[in-house]
Tab-separated table of C-alpha atoms and ligand atoms in Angstrom:
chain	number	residue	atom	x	y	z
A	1	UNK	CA	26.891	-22.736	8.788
A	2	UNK	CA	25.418	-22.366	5.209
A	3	UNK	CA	22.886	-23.522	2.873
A	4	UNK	CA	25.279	-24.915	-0.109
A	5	UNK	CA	24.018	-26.224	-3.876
A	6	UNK	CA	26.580	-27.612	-5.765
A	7	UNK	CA	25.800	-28.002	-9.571
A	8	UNK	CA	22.157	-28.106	-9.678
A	9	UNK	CA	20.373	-29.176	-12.858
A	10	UNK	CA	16.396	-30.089	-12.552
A	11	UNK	CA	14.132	-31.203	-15.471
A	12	UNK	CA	10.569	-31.601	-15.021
A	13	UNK	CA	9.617	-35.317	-16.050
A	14	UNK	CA	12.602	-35.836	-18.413
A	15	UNK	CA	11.792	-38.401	-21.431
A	16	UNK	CA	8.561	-37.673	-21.681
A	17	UNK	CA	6.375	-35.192	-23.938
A	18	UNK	CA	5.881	-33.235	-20.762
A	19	UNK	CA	9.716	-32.414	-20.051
A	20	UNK	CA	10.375	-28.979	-19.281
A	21	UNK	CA	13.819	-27.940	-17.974
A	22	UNK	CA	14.121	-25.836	-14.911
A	23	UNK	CA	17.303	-25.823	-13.557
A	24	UNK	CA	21.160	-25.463	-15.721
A	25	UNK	CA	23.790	-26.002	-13.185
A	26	UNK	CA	23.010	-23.953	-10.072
A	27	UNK	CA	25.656	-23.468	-7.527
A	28	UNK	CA	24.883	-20.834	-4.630
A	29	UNK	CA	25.925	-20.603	-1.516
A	30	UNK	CA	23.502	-18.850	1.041
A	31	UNK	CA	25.184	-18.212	4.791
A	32	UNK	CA	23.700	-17.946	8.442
A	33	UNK	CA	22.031	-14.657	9.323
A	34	UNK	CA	21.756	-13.260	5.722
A	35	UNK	CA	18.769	-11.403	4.343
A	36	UNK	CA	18.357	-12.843	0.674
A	37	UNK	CA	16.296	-11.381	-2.119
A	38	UNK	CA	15.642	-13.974	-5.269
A	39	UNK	CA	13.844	-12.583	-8.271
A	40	UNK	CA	13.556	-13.036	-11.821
A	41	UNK	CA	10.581	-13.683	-14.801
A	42	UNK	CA	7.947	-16.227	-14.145
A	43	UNK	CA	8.607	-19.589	-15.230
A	44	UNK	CA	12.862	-18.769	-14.632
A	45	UNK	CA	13.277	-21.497	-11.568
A	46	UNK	CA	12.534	-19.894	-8.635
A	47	UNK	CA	9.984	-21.899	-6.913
A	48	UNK	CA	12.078	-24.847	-8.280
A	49	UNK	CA	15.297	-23.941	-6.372
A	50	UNK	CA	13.840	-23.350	-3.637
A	51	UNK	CA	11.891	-26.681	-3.332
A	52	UNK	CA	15.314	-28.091	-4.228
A	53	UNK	CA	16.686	-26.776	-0.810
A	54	UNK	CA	14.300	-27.428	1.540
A	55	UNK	CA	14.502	-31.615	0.065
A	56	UNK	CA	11.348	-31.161	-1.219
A	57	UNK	CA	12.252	-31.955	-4.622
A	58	UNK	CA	15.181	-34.226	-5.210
A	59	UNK	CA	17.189	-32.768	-8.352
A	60	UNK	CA	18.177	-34.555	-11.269
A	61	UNK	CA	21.786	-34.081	-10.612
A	62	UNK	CA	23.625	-31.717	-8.229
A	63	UNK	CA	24.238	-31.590	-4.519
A	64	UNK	CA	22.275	-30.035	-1.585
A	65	UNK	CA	24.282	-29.304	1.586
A	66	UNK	CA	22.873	-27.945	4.850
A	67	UNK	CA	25.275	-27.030	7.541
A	68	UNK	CA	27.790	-28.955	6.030
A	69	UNK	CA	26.260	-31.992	5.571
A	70	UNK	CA	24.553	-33.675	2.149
A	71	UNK	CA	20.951	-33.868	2.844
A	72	UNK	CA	20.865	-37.449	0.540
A	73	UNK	CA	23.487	-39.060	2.730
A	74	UNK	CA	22.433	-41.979	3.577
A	75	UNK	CA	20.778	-41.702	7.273
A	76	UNK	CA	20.495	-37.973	6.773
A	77	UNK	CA	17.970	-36.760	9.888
A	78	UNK	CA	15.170	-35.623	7.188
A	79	UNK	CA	12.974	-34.725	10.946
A	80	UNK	CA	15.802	-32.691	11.824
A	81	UNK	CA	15.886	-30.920	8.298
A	82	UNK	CA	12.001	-29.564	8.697
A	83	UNK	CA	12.789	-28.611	12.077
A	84	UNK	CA	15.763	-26.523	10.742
A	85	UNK	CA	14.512	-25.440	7.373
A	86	UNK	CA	10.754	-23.701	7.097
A	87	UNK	CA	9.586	-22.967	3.819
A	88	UNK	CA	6.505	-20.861	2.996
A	89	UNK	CA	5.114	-21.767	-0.373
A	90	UNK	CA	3.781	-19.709	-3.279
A	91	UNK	CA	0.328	-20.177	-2.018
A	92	UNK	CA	0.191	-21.252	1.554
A	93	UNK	CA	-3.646	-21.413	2.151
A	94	UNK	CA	-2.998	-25.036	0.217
A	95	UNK	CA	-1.030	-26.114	3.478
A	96	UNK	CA	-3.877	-25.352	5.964
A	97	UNK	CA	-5.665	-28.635	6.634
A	98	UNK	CA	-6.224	-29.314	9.735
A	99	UNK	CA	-9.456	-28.548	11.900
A	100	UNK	CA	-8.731	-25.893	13.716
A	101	UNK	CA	-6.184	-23.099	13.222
A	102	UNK	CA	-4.071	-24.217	16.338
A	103	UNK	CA	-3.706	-27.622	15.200
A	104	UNK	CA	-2.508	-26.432	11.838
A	105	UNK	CA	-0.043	-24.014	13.498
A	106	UNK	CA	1.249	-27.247	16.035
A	107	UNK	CA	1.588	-29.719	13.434
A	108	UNK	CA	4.911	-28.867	12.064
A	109	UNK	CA	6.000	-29.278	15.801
A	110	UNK	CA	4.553	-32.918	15.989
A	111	UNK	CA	8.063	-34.752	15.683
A	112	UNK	CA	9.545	-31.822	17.934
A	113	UNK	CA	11.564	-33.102	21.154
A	114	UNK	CA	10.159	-29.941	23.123
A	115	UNK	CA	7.629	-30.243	26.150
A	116	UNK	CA	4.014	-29.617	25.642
A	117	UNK	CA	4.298	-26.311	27.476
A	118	UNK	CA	7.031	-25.147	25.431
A	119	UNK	CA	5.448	-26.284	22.427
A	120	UNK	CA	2.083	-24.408	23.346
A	121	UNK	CA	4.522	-21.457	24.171
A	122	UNK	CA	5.825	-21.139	20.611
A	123	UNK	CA	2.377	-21.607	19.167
A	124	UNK	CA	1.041	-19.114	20.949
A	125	UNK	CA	4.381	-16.724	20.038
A	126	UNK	CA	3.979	-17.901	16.634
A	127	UNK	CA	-0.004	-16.596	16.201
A	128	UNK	CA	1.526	-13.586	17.838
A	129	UNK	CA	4.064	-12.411	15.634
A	130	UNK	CA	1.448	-12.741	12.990
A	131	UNK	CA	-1.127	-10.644	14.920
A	132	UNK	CA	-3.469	-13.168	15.637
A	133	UNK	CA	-4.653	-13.667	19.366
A	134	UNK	CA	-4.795	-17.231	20.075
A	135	UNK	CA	-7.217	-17.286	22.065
A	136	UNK	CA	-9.906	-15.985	19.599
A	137	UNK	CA	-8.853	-17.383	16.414
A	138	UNK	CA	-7.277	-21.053	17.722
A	139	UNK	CA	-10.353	-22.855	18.021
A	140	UNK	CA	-11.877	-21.435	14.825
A	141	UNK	CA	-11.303	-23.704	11.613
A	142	UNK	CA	-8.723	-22.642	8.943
A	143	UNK	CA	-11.814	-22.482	6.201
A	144	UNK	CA	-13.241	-19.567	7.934
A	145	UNK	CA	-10.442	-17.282	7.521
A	146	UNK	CA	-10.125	-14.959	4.861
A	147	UNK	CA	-7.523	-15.640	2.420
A	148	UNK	CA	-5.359	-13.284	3.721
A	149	UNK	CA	-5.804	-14.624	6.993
A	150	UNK	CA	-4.946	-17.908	5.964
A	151	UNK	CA	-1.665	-16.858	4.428
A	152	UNK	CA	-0.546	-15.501	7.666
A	153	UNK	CA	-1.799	-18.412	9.488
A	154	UNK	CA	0.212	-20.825	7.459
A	155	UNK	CA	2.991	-18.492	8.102
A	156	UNK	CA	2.521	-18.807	11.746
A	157	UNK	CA	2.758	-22.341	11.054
A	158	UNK	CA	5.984	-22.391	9.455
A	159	UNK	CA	7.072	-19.852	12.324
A	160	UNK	CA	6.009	-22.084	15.581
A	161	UNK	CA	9.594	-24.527	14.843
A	162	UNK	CA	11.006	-21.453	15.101
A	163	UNK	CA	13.442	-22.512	11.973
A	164	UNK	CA	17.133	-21.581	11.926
A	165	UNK	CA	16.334	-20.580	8.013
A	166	UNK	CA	13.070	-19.229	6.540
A	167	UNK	CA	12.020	-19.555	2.570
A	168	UNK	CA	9.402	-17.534	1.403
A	169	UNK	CA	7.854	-18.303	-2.093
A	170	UNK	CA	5.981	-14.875	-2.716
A	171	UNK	CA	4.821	-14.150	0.477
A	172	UNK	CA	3.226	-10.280	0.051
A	173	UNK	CA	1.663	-10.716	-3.434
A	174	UNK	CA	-1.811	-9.847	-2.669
A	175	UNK	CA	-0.840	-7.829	0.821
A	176	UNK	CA	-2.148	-4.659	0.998
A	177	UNK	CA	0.226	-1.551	2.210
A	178	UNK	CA	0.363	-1.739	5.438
A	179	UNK	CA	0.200	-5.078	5.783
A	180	UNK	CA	3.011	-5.824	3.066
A	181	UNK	CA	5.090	-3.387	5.538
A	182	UNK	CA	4.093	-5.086	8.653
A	183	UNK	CA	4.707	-8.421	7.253
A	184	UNK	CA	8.114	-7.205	6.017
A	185	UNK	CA	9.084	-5.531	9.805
A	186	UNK	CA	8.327	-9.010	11.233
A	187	UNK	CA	11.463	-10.846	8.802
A	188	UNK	CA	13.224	-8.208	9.741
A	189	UNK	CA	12.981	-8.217	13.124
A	190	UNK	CA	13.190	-11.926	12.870
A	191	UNK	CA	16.517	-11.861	11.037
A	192	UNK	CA	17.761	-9.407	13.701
A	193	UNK	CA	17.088	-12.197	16.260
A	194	UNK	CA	19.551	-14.198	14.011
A	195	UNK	CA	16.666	-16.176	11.259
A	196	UNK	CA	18.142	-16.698	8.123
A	197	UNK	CA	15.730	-15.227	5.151
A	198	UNK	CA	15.191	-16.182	1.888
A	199	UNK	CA	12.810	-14.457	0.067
A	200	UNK	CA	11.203	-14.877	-3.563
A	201	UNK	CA	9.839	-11.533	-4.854
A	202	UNK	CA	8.744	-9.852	-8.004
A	203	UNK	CA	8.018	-6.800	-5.709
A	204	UNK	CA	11.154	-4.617	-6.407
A	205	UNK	CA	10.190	-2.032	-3.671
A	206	UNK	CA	10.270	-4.640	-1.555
A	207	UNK	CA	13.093	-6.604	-1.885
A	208	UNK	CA	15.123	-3.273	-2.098
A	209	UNK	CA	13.931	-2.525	1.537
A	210	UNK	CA	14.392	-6.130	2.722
A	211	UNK	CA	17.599	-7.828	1.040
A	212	UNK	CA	21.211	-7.736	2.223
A	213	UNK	CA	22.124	-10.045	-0.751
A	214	UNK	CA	20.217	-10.291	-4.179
A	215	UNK	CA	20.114	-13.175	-6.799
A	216	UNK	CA	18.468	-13.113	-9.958
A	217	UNK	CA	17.768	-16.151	-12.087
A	218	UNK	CA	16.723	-16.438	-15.956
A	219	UNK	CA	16.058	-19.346	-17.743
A	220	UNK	CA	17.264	-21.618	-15.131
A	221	UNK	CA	20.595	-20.061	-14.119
A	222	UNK	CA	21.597	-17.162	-12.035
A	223	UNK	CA	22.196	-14.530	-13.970
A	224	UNK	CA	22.756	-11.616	-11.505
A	225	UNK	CA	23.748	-12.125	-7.365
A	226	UNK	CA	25.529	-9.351	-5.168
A	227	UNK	CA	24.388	-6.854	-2.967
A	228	UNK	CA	21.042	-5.846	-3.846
A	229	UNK	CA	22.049	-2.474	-4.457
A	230	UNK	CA	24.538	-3.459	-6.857
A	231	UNK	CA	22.425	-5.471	-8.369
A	232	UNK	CA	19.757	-2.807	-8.797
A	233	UNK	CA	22.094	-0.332	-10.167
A	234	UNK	CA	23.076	-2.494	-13.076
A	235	UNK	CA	20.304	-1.250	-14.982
A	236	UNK	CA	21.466	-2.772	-18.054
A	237	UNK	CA	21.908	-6.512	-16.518
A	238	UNK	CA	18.801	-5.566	-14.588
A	239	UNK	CA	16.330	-4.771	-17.147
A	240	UNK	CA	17.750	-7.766	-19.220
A	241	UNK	CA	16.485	-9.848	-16.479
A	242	UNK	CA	12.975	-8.597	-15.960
A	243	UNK	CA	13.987	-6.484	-13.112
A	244	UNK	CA	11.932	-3.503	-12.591
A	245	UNK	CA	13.510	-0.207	-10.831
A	246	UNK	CA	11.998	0.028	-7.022
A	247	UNK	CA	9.557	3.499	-6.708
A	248	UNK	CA	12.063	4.698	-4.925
A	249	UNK	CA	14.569	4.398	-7.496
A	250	UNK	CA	12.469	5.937	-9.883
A	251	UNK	CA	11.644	9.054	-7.778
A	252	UNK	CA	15.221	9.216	-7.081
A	253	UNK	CA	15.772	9.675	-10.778
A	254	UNK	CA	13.123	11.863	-11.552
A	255	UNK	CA	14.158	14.156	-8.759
A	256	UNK	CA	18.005	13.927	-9.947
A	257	UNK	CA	16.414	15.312	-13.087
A	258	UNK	CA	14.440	18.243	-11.980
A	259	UNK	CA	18.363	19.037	-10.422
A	260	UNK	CA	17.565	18.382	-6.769
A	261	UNK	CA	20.591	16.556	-5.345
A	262	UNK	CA	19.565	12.743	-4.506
A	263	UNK	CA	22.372	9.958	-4.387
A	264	UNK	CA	22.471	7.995	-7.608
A	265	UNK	CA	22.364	4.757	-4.810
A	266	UNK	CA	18.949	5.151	-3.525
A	267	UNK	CA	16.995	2.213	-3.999
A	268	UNK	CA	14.519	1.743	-0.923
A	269	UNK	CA	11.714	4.120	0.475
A	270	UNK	CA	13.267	4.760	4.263
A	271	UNK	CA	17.283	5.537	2.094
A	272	UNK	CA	15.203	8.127	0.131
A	273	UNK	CA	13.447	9.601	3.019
A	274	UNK	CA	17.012	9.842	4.432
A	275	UNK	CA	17.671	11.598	1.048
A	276	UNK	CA	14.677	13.725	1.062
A	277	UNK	CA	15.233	15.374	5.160
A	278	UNK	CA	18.365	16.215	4.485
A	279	UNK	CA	18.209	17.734	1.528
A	280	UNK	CA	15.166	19.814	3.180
A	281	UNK	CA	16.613	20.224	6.248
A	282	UNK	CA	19.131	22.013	4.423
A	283	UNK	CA	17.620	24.095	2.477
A	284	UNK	CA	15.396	25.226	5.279
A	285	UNK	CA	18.667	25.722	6.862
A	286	UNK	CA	19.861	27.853	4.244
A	287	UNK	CA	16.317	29.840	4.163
A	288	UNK	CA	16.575	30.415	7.863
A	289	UNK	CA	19.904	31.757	7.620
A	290	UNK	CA	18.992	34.507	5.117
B	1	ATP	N1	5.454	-29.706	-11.275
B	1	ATP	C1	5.935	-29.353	-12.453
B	1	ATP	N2	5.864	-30.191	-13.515
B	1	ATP	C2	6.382	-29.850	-14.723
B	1	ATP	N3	6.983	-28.670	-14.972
B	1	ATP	C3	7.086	-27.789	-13.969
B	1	ATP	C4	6.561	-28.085	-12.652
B	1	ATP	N4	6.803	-27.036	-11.854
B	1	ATP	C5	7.440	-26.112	-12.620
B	1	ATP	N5	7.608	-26.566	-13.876
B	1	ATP	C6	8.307	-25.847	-14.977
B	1	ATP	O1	9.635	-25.566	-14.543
B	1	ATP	C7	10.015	-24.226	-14.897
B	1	ATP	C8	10.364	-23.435	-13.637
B	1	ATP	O2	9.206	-23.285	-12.849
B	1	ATP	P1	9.179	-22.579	-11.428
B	1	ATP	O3	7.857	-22.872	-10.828
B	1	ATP	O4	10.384	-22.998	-10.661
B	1	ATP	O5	9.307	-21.037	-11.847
B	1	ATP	P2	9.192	-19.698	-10.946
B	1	ATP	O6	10.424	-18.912	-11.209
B	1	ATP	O7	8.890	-20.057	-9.543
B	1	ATP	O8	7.967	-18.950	-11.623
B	1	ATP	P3	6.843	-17.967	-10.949
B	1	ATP	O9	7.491	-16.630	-10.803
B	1	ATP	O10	5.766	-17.964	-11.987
B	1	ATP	O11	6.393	-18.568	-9.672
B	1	ATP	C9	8.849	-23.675	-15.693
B	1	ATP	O12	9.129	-23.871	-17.043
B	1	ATP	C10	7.662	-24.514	-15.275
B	1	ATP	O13	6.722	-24.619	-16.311
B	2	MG	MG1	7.245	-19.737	-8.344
């Protein structure tokens, strides 16, 4: 079971003065239970592909296959597709519309075949997960949330289907810490429970701690995919495509040049806290025994 594009180009109203070209022949091929990282310069096609995937946008040429099957077959169970496919967008306070925050959390369930009691049940899972308690913020309208707030709330939205895969379009920017690292926790867990994650990021720090797989786009075409540490390591490629180095990476370095001995591979925070005990540990070791 995968997400599959085949050949995707997309241009932005093509013939008229307003064309802009987003897309050069995409083909990518994301699979069940993966934790995906996509990054690259503003403007490069990110939001674009993504859109693309979930059917959102229909692509000027190219093919979009979800578990096997061409989403613009003819008869193709579009209901089924939202139930299957969540996708958070760049700013999600724009989806909250609804009167109250529980009816925008149920609405993506509307068309869902479950029972109202196991609907209610994933609602109230859903405002959960995103540390809300139902019962204090369902009845209050969306408007009087703060903006943060409302991000997670549209989140918890996208979360009630309980969607086989999950696209994120920028979900931290504007997070604070602990929040960013509670919010990333919760995919994580989520993927562990067998969700499928796509996430868009210009955070390197955190798409070194979150992605199994990394692909970065330029100009409309991938430029970079593997395993994210791969793909961080290839600082040349890397910087090329407007890829910072994570904090972690950086304080790896600088400690690799003050001679302390930290693995050239370190990329996220909790691999160079592994680094950083055991290279203390050590030495403490070696100060005890003398
Ligand atoms: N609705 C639209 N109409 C016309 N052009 C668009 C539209 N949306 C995006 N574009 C153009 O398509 C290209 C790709 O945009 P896209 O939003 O996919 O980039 P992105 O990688 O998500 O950028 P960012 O990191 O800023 O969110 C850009 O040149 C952009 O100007
Ligand atoms: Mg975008």
């Amino acid at each position: 079971m995968s997400i599959e594009l085949k050949n995707i180009t997309h241009i932005y109203e093509p013939g008229t003065p307003f064309e802009a070209a987003a897309l050069n022949n995409v083909s990518l091929e994301i699979r069940e239970g993966e934790k995906i990282g996509l990054m690259g310069r503003t403007g490069c096609g990110k939001s674009t592909l993504i859109q693309i995937m979930a059917g959102l946008i229909k692509p000027l040429n190219g093919n979009v296959i979800i578990d096997g099957i061409d989403i613009d077959e003819e008869g193709y169970d579009r209901t089924g597709l939202r139930q299957k496919l969540g996708i958070v967008f760049q700013y999600p306070e724009v989806q909250l519309f609804e009167t109250t925050a529980y009816k925008d959390v149920a609405f993506g369930l509307k068309y869902s075949d479950l029972t109202p009691e196991e609907k209610d049940e994933n609602i109230r899972w859903a405002f959960e997960i995103t540390g809300f308690d139902p019962d204090k913020v369902g009845s209050k309208s969306p408007l009087e949330l703060s903006g943060g707030e409302k991000r997670r709330l549209a989140i918890a939205g996208v979360l009630a289907v309980r969607p086989k895969y999950l696209i994120l379009d920028e979900p931290i920017a504007g997070l604070d810490p602990v929040a960013r690292e509670k919010f990333l926790k919760l995919l994580r867990d989520l993927n562990e429970e067998g969700m499928t994650i796509i996430m868009i990021s210009h955070n390197a720090d955190a798409i070194a701690g979150f992605a199994d797989r990394t692909i970065v786009m330029s100009n409309g075409r991938i430029e970079i995919e593997g395993d994210t540490k791969t793909v961080f390591m290839d600082r040349p490629k890397a910087d090329e495509a407007g890829i910072s180095v994570s904090t972690a990476g950086r304080i790896a370095g600088m400690l690799r040049d003050r001679g302390i001995d930290v693995s050239e591979d370190v990329m996220s925070e909790s691999e160079l806290l592994k680094e950083l005990c055991v290279h203390f540990n050590n030495d403490n070791r070696s100060e005890d025994q003398t």
